[in-house]
mmCIF file with all atom_site columns, C-alpha atoms in Angstrom:
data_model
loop_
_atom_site.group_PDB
_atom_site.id
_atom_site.type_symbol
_atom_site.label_atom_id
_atom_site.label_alt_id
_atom_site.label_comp_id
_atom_site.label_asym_id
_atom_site.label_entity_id
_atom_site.label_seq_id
_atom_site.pdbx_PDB_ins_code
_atom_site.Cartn_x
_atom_site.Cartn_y
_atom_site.Cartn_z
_atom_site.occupancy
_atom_site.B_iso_or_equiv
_atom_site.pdbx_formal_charge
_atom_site.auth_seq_id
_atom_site.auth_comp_id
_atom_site.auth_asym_id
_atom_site.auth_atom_id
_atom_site.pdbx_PDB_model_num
ATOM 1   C CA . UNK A 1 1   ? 139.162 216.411 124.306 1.00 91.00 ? 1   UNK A CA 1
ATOM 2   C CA . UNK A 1 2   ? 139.747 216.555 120.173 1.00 97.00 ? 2   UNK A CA 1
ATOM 3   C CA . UNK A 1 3   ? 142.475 217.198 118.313 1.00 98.00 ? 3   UNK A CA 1
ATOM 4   C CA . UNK A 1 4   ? 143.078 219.200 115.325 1.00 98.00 ? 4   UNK A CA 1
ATOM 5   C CA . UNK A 1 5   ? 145.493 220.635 112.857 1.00 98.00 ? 5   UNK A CA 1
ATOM 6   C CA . UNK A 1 6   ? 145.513 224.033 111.518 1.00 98.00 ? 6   UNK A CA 1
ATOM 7   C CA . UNK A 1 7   ? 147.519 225.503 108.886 1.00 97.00 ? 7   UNK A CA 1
ATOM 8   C CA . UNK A 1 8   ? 149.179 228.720 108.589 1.00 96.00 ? 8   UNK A CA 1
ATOM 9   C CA . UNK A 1 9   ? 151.057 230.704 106.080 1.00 95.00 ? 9   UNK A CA 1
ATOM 10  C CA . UNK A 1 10  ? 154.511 231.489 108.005 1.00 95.00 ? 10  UNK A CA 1
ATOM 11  C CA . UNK A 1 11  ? 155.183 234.507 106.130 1.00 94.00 ? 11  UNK A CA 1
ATOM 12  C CA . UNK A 1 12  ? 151.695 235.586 107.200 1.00 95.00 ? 12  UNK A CA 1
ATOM 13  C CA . UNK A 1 13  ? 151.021 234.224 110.750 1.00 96.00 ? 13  UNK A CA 1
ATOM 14  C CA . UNK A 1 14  ? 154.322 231.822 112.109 1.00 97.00 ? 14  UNK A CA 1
ATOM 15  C CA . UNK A 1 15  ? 155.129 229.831 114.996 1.00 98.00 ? 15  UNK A CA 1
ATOM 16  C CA . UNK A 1 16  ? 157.315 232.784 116.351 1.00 98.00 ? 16  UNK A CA 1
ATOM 17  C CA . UNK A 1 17  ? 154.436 234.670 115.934 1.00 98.00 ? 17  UNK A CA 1
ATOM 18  C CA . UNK A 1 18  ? 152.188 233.023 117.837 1.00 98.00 ? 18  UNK A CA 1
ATOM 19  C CA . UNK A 1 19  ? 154.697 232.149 120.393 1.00 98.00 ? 19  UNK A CA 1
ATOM 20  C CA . UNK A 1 20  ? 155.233 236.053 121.356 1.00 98.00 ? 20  UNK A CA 1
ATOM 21  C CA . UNK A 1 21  ? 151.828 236.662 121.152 1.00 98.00 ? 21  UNK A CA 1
ATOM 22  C CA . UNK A 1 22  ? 150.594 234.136 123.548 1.00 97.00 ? 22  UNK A CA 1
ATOM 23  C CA . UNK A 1 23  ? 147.104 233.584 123.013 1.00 98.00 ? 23  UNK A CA 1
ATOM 24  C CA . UNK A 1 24  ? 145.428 234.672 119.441 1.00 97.00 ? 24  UNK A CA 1
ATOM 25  C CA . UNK A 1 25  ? 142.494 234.381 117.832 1.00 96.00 ? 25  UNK A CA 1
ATOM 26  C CA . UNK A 1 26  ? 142.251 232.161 115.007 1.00 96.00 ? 26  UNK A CA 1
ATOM 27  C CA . UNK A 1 27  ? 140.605 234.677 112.423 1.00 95.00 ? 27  UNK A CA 1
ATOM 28  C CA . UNK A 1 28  ? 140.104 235.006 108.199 1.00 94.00 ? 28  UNK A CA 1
ATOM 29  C CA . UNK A 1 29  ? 138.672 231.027 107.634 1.00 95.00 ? 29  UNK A CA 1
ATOM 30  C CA . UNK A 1 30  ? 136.665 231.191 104.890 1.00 95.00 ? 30  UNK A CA 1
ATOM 31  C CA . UNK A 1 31  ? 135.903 227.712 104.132 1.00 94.00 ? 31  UNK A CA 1
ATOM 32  C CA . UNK A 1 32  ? 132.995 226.632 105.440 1.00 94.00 ? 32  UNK A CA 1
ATOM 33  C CA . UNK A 1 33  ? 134.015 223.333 106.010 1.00 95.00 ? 33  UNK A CA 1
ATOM 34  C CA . UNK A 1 34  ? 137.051 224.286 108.136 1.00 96.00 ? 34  UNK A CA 1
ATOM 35  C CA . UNK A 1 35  ? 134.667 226.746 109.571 1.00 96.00 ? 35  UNK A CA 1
ATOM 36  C CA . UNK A 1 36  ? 131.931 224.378 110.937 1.00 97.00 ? 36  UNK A CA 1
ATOM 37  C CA . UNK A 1 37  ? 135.506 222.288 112.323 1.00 97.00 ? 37  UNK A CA 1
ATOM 38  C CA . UNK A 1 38  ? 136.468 225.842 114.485 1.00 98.00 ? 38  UNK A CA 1
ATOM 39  C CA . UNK A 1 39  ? 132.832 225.724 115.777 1.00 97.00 ? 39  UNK A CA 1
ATOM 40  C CA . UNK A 1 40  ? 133.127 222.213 116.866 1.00 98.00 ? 40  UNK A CA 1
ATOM 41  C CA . UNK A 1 41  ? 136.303 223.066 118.764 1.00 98.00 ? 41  UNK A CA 1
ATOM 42  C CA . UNK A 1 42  ? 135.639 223.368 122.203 1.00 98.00 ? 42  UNK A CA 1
ATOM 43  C CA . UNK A 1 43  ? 138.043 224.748 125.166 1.00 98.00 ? 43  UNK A CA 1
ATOM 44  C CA . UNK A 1 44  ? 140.801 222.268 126.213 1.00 98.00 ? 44  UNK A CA 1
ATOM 45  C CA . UNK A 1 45  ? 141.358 220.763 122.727 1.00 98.00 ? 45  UNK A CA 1
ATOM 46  C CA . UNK A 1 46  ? 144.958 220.709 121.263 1.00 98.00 ? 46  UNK A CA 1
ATOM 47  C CA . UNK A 1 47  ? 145.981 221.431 117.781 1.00 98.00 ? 47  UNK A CA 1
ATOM 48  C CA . UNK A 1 48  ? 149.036 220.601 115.787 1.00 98.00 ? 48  UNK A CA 1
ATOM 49  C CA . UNK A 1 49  ? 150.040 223.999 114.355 1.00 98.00 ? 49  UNK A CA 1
ATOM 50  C CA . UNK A 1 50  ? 150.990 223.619 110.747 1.00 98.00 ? 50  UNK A CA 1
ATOM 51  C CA . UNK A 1 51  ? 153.444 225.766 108.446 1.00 98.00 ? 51  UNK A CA 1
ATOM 52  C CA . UNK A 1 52  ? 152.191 225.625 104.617 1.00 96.00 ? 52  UNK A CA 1
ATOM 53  C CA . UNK A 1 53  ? 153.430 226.797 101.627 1.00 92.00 ? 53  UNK A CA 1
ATOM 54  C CA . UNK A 1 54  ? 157.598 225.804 101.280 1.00 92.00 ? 54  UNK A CA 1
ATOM 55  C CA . UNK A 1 55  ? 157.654 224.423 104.705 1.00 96.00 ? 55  UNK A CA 1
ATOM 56  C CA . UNK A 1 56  ? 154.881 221.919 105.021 1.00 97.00 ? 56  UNK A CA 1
ATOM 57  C CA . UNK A 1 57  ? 155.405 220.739 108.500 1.00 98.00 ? 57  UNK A CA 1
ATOM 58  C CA . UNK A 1 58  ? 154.156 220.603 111.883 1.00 98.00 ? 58  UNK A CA 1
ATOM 59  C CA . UNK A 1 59  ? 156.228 222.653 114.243 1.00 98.00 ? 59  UNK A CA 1
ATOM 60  C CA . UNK A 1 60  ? 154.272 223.385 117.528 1.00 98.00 ? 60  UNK A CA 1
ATOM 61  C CA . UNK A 1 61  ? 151.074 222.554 119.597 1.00 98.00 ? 61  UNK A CA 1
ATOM 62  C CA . UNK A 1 62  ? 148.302 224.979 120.122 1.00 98.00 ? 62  UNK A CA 1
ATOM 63  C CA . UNK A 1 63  ? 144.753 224.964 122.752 1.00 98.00 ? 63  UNK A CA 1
ATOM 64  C CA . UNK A 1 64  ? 142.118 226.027 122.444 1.00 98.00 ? 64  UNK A CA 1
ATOM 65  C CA . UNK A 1 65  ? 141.166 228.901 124.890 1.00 98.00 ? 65  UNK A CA 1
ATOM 66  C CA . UNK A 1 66  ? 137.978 230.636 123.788 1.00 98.00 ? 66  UNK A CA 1
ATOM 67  C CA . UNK A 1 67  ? 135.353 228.932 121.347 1.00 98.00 ? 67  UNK A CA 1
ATOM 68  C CA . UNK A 1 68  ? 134.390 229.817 118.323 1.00 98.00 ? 68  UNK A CA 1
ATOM 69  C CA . UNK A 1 69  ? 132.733 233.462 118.120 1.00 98.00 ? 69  UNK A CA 1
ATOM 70  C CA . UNK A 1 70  ? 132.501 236.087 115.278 1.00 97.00 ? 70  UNK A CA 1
ATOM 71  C CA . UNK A 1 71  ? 135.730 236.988 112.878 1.00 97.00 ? 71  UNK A CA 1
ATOM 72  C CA . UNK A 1 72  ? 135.690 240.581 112.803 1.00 95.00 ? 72  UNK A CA 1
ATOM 73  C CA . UNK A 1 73  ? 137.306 239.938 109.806 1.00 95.00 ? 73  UNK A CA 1
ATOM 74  C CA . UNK A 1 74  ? 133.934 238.512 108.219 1.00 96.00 ? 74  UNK A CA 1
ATOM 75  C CA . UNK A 1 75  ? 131.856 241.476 107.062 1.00 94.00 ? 75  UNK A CA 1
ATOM 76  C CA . UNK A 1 76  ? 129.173 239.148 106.163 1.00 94.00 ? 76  UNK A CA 1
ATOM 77  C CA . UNK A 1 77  ? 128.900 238.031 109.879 1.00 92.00 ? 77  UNK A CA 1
ATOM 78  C CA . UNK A 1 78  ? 129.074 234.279 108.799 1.00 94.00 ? 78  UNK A CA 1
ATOM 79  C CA . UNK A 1 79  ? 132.398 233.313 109.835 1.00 97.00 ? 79  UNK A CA 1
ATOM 80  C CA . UNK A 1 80  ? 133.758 232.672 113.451 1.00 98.00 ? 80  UNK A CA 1
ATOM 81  C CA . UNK A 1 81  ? 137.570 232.264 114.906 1.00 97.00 ? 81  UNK A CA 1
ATOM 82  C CA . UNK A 1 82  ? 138.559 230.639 118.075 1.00 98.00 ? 82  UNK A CA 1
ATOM 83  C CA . UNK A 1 83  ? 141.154 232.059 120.284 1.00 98.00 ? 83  UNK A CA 1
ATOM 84  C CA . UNK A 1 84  ? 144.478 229.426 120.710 1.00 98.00 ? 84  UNK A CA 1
ATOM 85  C CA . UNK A 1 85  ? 146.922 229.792 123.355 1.00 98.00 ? 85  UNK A CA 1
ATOM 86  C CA . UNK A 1 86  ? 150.755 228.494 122.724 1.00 98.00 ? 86  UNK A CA 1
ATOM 87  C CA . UNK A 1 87  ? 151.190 225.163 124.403 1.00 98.00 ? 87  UNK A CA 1
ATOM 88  C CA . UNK A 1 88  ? 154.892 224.121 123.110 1.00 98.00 ? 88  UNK A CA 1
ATOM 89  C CA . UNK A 1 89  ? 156.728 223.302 120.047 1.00 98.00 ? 89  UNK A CA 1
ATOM 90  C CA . UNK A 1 90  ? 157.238 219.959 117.991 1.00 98.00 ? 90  UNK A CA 1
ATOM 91  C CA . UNK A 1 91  ? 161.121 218.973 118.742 1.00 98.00 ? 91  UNK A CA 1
ATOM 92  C CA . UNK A 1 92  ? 161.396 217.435 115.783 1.00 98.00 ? 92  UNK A CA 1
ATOM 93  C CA . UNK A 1 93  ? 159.076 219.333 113.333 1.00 98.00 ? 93  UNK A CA 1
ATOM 94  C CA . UNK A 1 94  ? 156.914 216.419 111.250 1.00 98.00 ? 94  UNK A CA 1
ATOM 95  C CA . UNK A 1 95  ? 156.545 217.172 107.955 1.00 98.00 ? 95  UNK A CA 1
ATOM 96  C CA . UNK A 1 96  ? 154.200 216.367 105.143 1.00 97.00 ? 96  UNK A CA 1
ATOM 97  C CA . UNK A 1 97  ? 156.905 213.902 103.362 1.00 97.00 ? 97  UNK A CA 1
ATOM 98  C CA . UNK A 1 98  ? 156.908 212.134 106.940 1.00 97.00 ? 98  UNK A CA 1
ATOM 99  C CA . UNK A 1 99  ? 153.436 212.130 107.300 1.00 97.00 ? 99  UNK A CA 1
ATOM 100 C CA . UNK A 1 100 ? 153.077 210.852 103.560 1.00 96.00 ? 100 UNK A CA 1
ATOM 101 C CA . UNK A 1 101 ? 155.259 208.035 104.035 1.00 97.00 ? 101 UNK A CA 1
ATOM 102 C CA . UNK A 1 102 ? 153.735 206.327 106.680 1.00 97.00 ? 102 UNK A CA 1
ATOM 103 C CA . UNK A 1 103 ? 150.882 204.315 105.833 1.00 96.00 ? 103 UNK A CA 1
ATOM 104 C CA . UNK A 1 104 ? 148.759 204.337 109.609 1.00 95.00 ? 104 UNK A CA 1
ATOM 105 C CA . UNK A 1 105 ? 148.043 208.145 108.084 1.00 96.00 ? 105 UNK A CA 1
ATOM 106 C CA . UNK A 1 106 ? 146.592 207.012 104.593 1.00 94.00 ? 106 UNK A CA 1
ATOM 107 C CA . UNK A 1 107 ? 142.839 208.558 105.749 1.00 93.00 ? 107 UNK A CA 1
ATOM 108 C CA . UNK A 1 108 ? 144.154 211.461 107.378 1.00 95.00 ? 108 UNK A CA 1
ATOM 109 C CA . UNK A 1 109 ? 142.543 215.004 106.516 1.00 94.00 ? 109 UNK A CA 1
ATOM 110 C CA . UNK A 1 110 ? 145.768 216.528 105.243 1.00 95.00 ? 110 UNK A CA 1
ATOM 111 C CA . UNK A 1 111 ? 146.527 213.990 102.889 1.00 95.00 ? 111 UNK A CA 1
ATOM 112 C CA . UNK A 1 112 ? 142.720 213.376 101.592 1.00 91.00 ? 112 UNK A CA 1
ATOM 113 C CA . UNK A 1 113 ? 141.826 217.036 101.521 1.00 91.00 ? 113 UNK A CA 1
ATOM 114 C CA . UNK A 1 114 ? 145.296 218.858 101.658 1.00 86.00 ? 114 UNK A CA 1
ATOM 115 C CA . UNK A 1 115 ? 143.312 222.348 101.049 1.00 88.00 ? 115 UNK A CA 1
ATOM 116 C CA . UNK A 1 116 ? 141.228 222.460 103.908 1.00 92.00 ? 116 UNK A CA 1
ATOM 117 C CA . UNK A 1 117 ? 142.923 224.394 106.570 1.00 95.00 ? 117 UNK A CA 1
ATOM 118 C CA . UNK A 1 118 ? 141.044 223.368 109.988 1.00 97.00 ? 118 UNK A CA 1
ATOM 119 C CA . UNK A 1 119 ? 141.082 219.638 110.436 1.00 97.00 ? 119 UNK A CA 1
ATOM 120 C CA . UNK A 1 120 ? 140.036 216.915 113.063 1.00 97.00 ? 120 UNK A CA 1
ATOM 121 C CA . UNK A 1 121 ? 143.220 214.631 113.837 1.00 97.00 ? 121 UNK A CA 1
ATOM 122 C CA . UNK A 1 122 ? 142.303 211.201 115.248 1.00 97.00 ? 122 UNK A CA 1
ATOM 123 C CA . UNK A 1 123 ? 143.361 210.196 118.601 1.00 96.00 ? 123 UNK A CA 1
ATOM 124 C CA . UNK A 1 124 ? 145.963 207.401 117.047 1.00 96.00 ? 124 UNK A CA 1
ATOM 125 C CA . UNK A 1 125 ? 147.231 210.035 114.633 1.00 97.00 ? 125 UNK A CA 1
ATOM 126 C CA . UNK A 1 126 ? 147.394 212.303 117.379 1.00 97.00 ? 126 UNK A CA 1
ATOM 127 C CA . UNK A 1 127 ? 149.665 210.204 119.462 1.00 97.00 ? 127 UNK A CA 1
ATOM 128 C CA . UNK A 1 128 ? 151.633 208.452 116.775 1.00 97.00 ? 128 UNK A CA 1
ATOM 129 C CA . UNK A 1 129 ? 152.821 212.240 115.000 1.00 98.00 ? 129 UNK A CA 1
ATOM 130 C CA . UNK A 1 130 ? 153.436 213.461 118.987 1.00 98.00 ? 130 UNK A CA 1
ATOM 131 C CA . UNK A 1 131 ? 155.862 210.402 119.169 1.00 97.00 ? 131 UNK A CA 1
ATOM 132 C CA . UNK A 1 132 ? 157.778 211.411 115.917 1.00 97.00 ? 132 UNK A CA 1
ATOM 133 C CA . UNK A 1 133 ? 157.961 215.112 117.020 1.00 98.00 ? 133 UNK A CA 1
ATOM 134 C CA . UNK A 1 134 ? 159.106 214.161 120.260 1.00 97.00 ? 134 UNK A CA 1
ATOM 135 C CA . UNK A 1 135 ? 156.430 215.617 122.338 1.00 96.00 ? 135 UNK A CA 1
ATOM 136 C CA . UNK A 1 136 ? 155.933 213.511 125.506 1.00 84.00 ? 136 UNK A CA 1
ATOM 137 C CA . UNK A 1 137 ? 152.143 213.109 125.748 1.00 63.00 ? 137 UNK A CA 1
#
């Protein structure tokens, strides 16, 4: 299993959001870094689901149910999505600041390339943030 972060506007898709909805697919990447990371994601991997803009924190956890296929977004047929289904939310949402501060993160995606908005999260990372959001593993 991987793990991964993506990052949402919450005025445009939020936690609450994907919470009623259930399971949704992942759509309108146009990066094609963060693209070629949703076509590495396979089914069973978790990701930290992000709120950007004024909130800049972590606030739930995310799986991945279907693998990447086409965005029907993408008229040019280039760009994929991957369908995630709600796992549970952070307790204790982690923010950016928090994440910032602590030095085991210092090579992490979001701080090294805070504009990418599909990332790989290293197991370590992965469990350390889970322990400061108070999600039991």
């Amino acid at each position: 299993m991987a793990y991964w972060l993506i990052k949402t506007e919450p005025g445009s898709w939020s936690w609450d959001d994907q919470v009623r909805k259930g399971v949704e697919g992942w759509d309108g990447v146009r990066n094609h870094q963060a693209a070629k990371n949703l076509k590495t994601m396979q089914i069973g991997d978790l990701a930290f689901f992000y709120h950007s803009v004024n909130e800049k924190r972590i606030v739930g956890i995310v799986e991945v149910v279907r693998e990447a296929y086409p965005d029907p977004t993408d008229a040019t047929g280039k760009f994929v999505q991957v369908d995630f289904k709600t796992v549970k939310p952070v307790p204790r949402p982690v923010t950016l600041a928090d994440i910032k501060a602590d030095p085991r993160f210092a090579e992490l995606p979001l701080l090294r390339q805070s504009r990418l908005s599909v990332m790989p999260i290293d197991d370590a990372s992965w469990t350390v943030i889970c322990e400061m959001g108070g999600v039991s593993a």
